[in-house]
């Protein structure tokens, strides 16, 4: 607690508070009541899209990274191609291809339209989630490739020499050390993912950014909705940063020379 | 008109427009990425070795700048700040000034890239075995030389994937500069698509251009990484 | 490269064979090249249960490489390895063919690395109980108890919660020895297990190794300390130029070395 | 004559304003800017600005007026001023062929209606159709809404007749869909039309634009330009 | 913590002082704690030019820490360090105050680490010429020539182009020694420089150290090999429990140890 009461932190806090008060008093917030429910819904949608796509994407990124770092060529090559294509094309394009390309093929098959899946396939969020997940997997697969490579060989040899089965080595030695090395990068990539979610508005999934844009278009008020949006994003990013710092401070602190 | 006519280099084909857009995108991406690297390097160094005030300020920098959408930053910098400066200038009887939209765009993108690069480089910096640094220190290397000759090469291998991600993001984030009236690849694509209604043709064309760009830069990044990892034995399959 | 038939030449080795003792580790015609660099040129070695074999030789003569080939951390370019009567199955390119088999075999071979290779993200205690608990299914409480006993034995009880990066060289080495022992392996491969230890602790390790040998466990250890080799080993192997140059009981090897290479090597010990 | 910088949206919006491959701006609205400015005796310079930056540009003084198919709404009038309308297209509902529907709350009951976000149509749909419709989906562009109608993921779209006529003229539009009729007018939402956006308090400029609009309407210039693009007048009533 | 005034108690040390020889390294009242763990509790040590001081002591007794405090790789909790008559300027918190000064001093102190710490992304030759060329401004050709001569001396000439990760333990250690020598420092700090070397090479290193001492260079070396200490050192320091327990010429320390701790420590050497 005392750590928070350092002079410079108090000063920064006061500056921040001043800014908030200035914004609250001199700017226009009369639109807020009308759009508040929409914003709440948007925030919720942003959060679950972010959480689900990051978790699923990371789950895909690990095998993708591993295959490239140490896999046989028949696994490494497809993983490599996947990551290159995903990282190499705009996410917007991917979202479009999934929704307007893949998604609009389904209705042409009557049996799909009749099936129980249709109410889900008809909606946009599955495509949004799919596109975001694959995108995250592509970027993080690349990060994990480097991370897996960076674990010193001796660490793995020790595990191998003790007869650890491969999956255990991966799970208990290789992955933890690899993830540790790239935690700051992963934290940044998660924040990037948060900022990539607005693209799903193009396929009618309305999250917080789209709500803010709509307020801007409806009312032509420029800065206020964006500032509110920034605040929401800052809170989310703060949560992400805290989460990652929490993980980072577990385990040994890096020994910093003199 | 068929897709090939639409993509022809001279009007009514849009090829020249797209290529000009690509060139602009590259200019901005290179500018922003370079600025980001410099800021990221300084930020990472400060986060690890700086005092408590430096660290808190940098934490704010990375958290806020990464969190706030680039659109807001550029609107505030390009319109808000210009407006403010102009009001002051006019109050004192001076002429209005006009910030260059491109400069504002590169600055904003670079500052944002810097925040991400800070974290990428910080992770890589922390992963450099302390013994490597100690050896340099014990031999009396000055910090800058040590950073350049020992630490930088040692962290490069791990930083490369994160940096290459950032580079690719920089090439695509240039779309933001449409707000300040700058036509780069994404904007040119949309323009062409909307004018001709040939959405599919142009988006695929842009996708292919980006993909080629990715392959080329991927090759460069891979070469750098291989060079950085030349002294490391390969981790064979588990 | 296909494994050539085991040669039986003057270098063929059999550690003192007191009839009854069964073979624990046998290496036949082991070759290993790193690119153009031919490090092992046909090493043969047999260890019976309860044997303590000391491997000596110049720096870079391939001692560590040989040890690493025994549990296939390094893929032999040619040759075969038989552990407790069971041959490690190899593919045509020399890599082991049966993952399950090699994992089982490795669990019966404790290894202490020259560079320790403690897991940096785990405390000493976690390093010790990792394999017993997560691979061999020992209940955690039991593994912790055994680990703490071993740590106390090597004088590291109060470092149980420390991370390896914050320990002295000798402490890391002792932790690495304790980690290998914690698996209760049937045989042990030690790569210079006393390089970072002071004379008192060397004596401790000597006692541990003797106790293990008395239990019938087999040990192969690479060492540079001739005194240690003489005291601990039942059999000494001198490696030079990728081949077993000379071997035999320590008294003979140190007392009356035959080959000029070994004589020269031992001269500097004085 | 006063010099006026007229902002137009840098995003193409044919046939009102779009760039050809050589980079020149063409379209009904572009011609209309010239005509209105001439009639209002203003020296106009066209400045393309991306839609996201168009309002900040106006308030920061980098442009003085906006003519970018900007619909007049009560909500927007609290932030900026508008001139009189210079066009207002009829609003229609388009749906899949062979499906019974009418552009009324009852006719669209249980249907999924698509509409472009932040348009007067969205306001209209949310007021009249949302209570009975199964769902209202909002799209960033009209083209995306059209695509989804083709794909069958929505049942109907509401938009201005010009945009939808263009869509129904395409092969895929013609194959799948047809106009289901014009919606009932609500002048408070639909009747305000499209006007010139101006900074608040610039009454002189507003008067000049109003004068110019009245003049082109009166002297036939308006109809002449319109004839080059559309089959009938788009001034509305 | 402010550095307390240097205490002069029974532990104060002065390595054989033959009047003329100037002081090369002096450490006074050195304390070092890692958190609650008090490792060094007031070490005093003086080395004159040409002295070879062997530091012995149990594992974890703080030998490496002491060596690392001398060139401020570890910040002393208290105490001062004087190199060639020049005191290292410290801030109130013990860190060195003058970067330029400490860098200059470090360049005059070659250090060989217990864990070698060769730069993994540079070949052996590049490791050797790095500091001479890029810090001290030696022309590259000259540095390469000197480096190759040193590598030949430690028997590594044909490994000049190899990366450290692909070399044996002993090869790495020799490369680390050569790297320190390549700077031609006035004094050397060796942390167990022979731990990975075979007896032949130990003899080589011994010869190198003697030659350096004859040139008037000062050396402090931590070692576990009593035989080596006896042969190489002009003065031996026994560290126990964070203090200099006993010191003196090797003949006296090994021949007639006074303190029970040292007697006990040496007993195991046998
Ligand atoms: N960075 C550190 N953080 C915390 N404790 C440390 C750190 N470095 C060393 N120690 C502790 O300080 C003590 C002395 O360590 P040091 O490395 O100096 O021992 P040493 O005498 O060199 O032993 P050895 O002969 O085993 O190398 C040990 O108990 C060790 O665990
Ligand atoms: N991964 C590798 N790639 C290339 N060469 C290697 C590799 N590992 C070892 N070598 C080389 O093989 C030879 C034998 O190495 P090894 O580690 O077995 O020696 P050693 O007998 O253990 O020596 P030491 O006593 O110094 O540890 C050395 O010349 C070394 O440079
Ligand atoms: Mg070895
Ligand atoms: Mg030590």
CSV table of C-alpha atoms in Angstrom, one decimal, chain D residues 38-185:
chain,number,residue,atom,x,y,z
D,38,UNK,CA,-21.3,29.6,-58.4
D,39,UNK,CA,-24.9,30.6,-57.7
D,40,UNK,CA,-23.9,31.7,-54.1
D,41,UNK,CA,-21.0,33.6,-55.5
D,42,UNK,CA,-18.5,31.7,-53.4
D,43,UNK,CA,-15.0,30.6,-54.5
D,44,UNK,CA,-15.1,26.9,-53.5
D,45,UNK,CA,-12.2,24.6,-53.2
D,46,UNK,CA,-12.9,20.9,-52.8
D,47,UNK,CA,-11.0,19.2,-50.1
D,48,UNK,CA,-11.4,15.5,-49.7
D,49,UNK,CA,-11.2,14.4,-46.0
D,50,UNK,CA,-11.7,10.9,-44.6
D,51,UNK,CA,-15.1,10.5,-43.0
D,52,UNK,CA,-13.6,10.0,-39.6
D,53,UNK,CA,-11.8,13.3,-39.8
D,54,UNK,CA,-14.4,15.4,-41.5
D,55,UNK,CA,-16.1,16.8,-38.4
D,56,UNK,CA,-12.9,17.6,-36.6
D,57,UNK,CA,-11.6,19.3,-39.8
D,58,UNK,CA,-14.7,21.4,-39.8
D,59,UNK,CA,-14.5,22.4,-36.1
D,60,UNK,CA,-10.7,22.9,-36.3
D,61,UNK,CA,-11.2,25.3,-39.3
D,62,UNK,CA,-9.4,23.3,-41.9
D,63,UNK,CA,-12.6,23.2,-44.0
D,64,UNK,CA,-15.5,25.5,-43.9
D,65,UNK,CA,-18.4,23.4,-45.2
D,66,UNK,CA,-19.2,19.8,-45.7
D,67,UNK,CA,-21.1,18.5,-48.7
D,68,UNK,CA,-20.8,14.8,-48.3
D,69,UNK,CA,-24.4,13.4,-48.5
D,70,UNK,CA,-24.8,14.3,-44.8
D,71,UNK,CA,-28.3,13.7,-43.6
D,72,UNK,CA,-29.8,16.3,-41.4
D,73,UNK,CA,-30.9,15.0,-38.0
D,74,UNK,CA,-32.0,16.6,-34.8
D,75,UNK,CA,-29.2,15.0,-32.9
D,76,UNK,CA,-26.5,16.3,-35.3
D,77,UNK,CA,-28.0,19.8,-35.2
D,78,UNK,CA,-26.9,20.1,-31.7
D,79,UNK,CA,-23.3,19.9,-32.8
D,80,UNK,CA,-23.1,21.5,-36.2
D,81,UNK,CA,-25.4,23.6,-38.4
D,82,UNK,CA,-27.0,22.6,-41.6
D,83,UNK,CA,-28.1,24.5,-44.6
D,84,UNK,CA,-31.5,23.7,-46.3
D,85,UNK,CA,-31.6,20.3,-47.8
D,86,UNK,CA,-30.3,19.8,-51.3
D,87,UNK,CA,-31.5,16.3,-51.9
D,88,UNK,CA,-33.6,13.7,-50.2
D,89,UNK,CA,-34.1,10.3,-51.8
D,90,UNK,CA,-37.2,8.1,-51.1
D,91,UNK,CA,-36.7,5.3,-48.7
D,92,UNK,CA,-37.6,1.7,-49.8
D,93,UNK,CA,-37.4,-1.8,-48.4
D,94,UNK,CA,-35.9,-4.6,-50.5
D,95,UNK,CA,-36.4,-8.2,-49.8
D,96,UNK,CA,-35.9,-11.6,-51.3
D,97,UNK,CA,-38.1,-12.5,-54.3
D,98,UNK,CA,-41.0,-14.7,-53.5
D,99,UNK,CA,-41.2,-13.9,-49.8
D,100,UNK,CA,-44.3,-12.1,-48.7
D,101,UNK,CA,-43.5,-8.9,-46.9
D,102,UNK,CA,-44.6,-5.3,-46.7
D,103,UNK,CA,-42.7,-2.2,-45.6
D,104,UNK,CA,-44.7,-1.9,-42.5
D,105,UNK,CA,-44.2,-3.0,-38.9
D,106,UNK,CA,-46.7,-5.9,-39.4
D,107,UNK,CA,-45.3,-6.8,-42.7
D,108,UNK,CA,-41.8,-7.2,-41.3
D,109,UNK,CA,-42.8,-8.9,-38.1
D,110,UNK,CA,-40.4,-11.8,-37.3
D,111,UNK,CA,-38.0,-10.8,-40.1
D,112,UNK,CA,-34.4,-9.9,-39.8
D,113,UNK,CA,-33.8,-6.4,-41.1
D,114,UNK,CA,-30.5,-5.1,-42.2
D,115,UNK,CA,-29.6,-1.4,-42.3
D,116,UNK,CA,-26.5,0.8,-42.5
D,117,UNK,CA,-25.3,2.1,-39.2
D,118,UNK,CA,-25.8,5.8,-38.3
D,119,UNK,CA,-28.1,6.6,-41.2
D,120,UNK,CA,-31.6,8.0,-41.0
D,121,UNK,CA,-32.7,4.5,-42.0
D,122,UNK,CA,-31.3,3.0,-38.9
D,123,UNK,CA,-33.2,5.6,-36.8
D,124,UNK,CA,-36.3,4.8,-38.8
D,125,UNK,CA,-36.0,1.1,-38.5
D,126,UNK,CA,-35.2,1.2,-34.8
D,127,UNK,CA,-38.3,3.3,-34.2
D,128,UNK,CA,-40.8,1.5,-36.4
D,129,UNK,CA,-39.6,-2.0,-37.2
D,130,UNK,CA,-37.4,-3.0,-34.2
D,131,UNK,CA,-40.3,-3.8,-31.9
D,132,UNK,CA,-41.8,-6.4,-34.2
D,133,UNK,CA,-38.8,-7.6,-36.2
D,134,UNK,CA,-36.8,-10.6,-35.2
D,135,UNK,CA,-33.6,-8.7,-35.3
D,136,UNK,CA,-32.1,-5.5,-36.6
D,137,UNK,CA,-28.6,-5.9,-38.0
D,138,UNK,CA,-26.4,-2.9,-38.5
D,139,UNK,CA,-23.7,-2.8,-41.2
D,140,UNK,CA,-20.8,-0.4,-41.7
D,141,UNK,CA,-21.5,0.0,-45.4
D,142,UNK,CA,-24.6,-0.6,-47.6
D,143,UNK,CA,-22.7,-3.0,-49.8
D,144,UNK,CA,-22.2,-5.4,-46.8
D,145,UNK,CA,-25.9,-5.3,-46.0
D,146,UNK,CA,-26.7,-6.1,-49.7
D,147,UNK,CA,-24.3,-9.0,-49.6
D,148,UNK,CA,-25.9,-10.5,-46.6
D,149,UNK,CA,-29.3,-10.2,-48.2
D,150,UNK,CA,-28.0,-12.1,-51.2
D,151,UNK,CA,-26.5,-14.7,-48.8
D,152,UNK,CA,-29.9,-15.1,-47.2
D,153,UNK,CA,-28.7,-14.3,-43.7
D,154,UNK,CA,-31.1,-11.4,-43.5
D,155,UNK,CA,-34.6,-11.0,-44.9
D,156,UNK,CA,-34.9,-7.4,-45.8
D,157,UNK,CA,-32.9,-4.2,-46.0
D,158,UNK,CA,-34.0,-0.6,-45.9
D,159,UNK,CA,-32.1,2.2,-47.6
D,160,UNK,CA,-32.5,5.0,-50.0
D,161,UNK,CA,-33.8,4.1,-53.4
D,162,UNK,CA,-30.8,5.2,-55.3
D,163,UNK,CA,-28.4,2.9,-53.5
D,164,UNK,CA,-30.9,0.0,-53.8
D,165,UNK,CA,-31.7,0.6,-57.4
D,166,UNK,CA,-28.0,0.4,-58.2
D,167,UNK,CA,-27.9,-2.8,-56.2
D,168,UNK,CA,-30.9,-4.3,-58.0
D,169,UNK,CA,-29.3,-3.4,-61.3
D,170,UNK,CA,-26.4,-5.8,-60.6
D,171,UNK,CA,-26.8,-9.4,-61.7
D,172,UNK,CA,-26.9,-10.9,-58.3
D,173,UNK,CA,-29.2,-8.2,-57.0
D,174,UNK,CA,-31.6,-8.7,-59.8
D,175,UNK,CA,-31.5,-12.5,-59.4
D,176,UNK,CA,-32.4,-12.6,-55.7
D,177,UNK,CA,-34.4,-9.5,-54.7
D,178,UNK,CA,-37.0,-7.0,-55.4
D,179,UNK,CA,-38.4,-3.7,-54.0
D,180,UNK,CA,-41.1,-4.4,-51.5
D,181,UNK,CA,-42.3,-0.8,-51.4
D,182,UNK,CA,-41.6,2.6,-49.9
D,183,UNK,CA,-41.9,3.1,-46.2
D,184,UNK,CA,-44.4,5.4,-44.6
D,185,UNK,CA,-42.9,8.9,-44.3
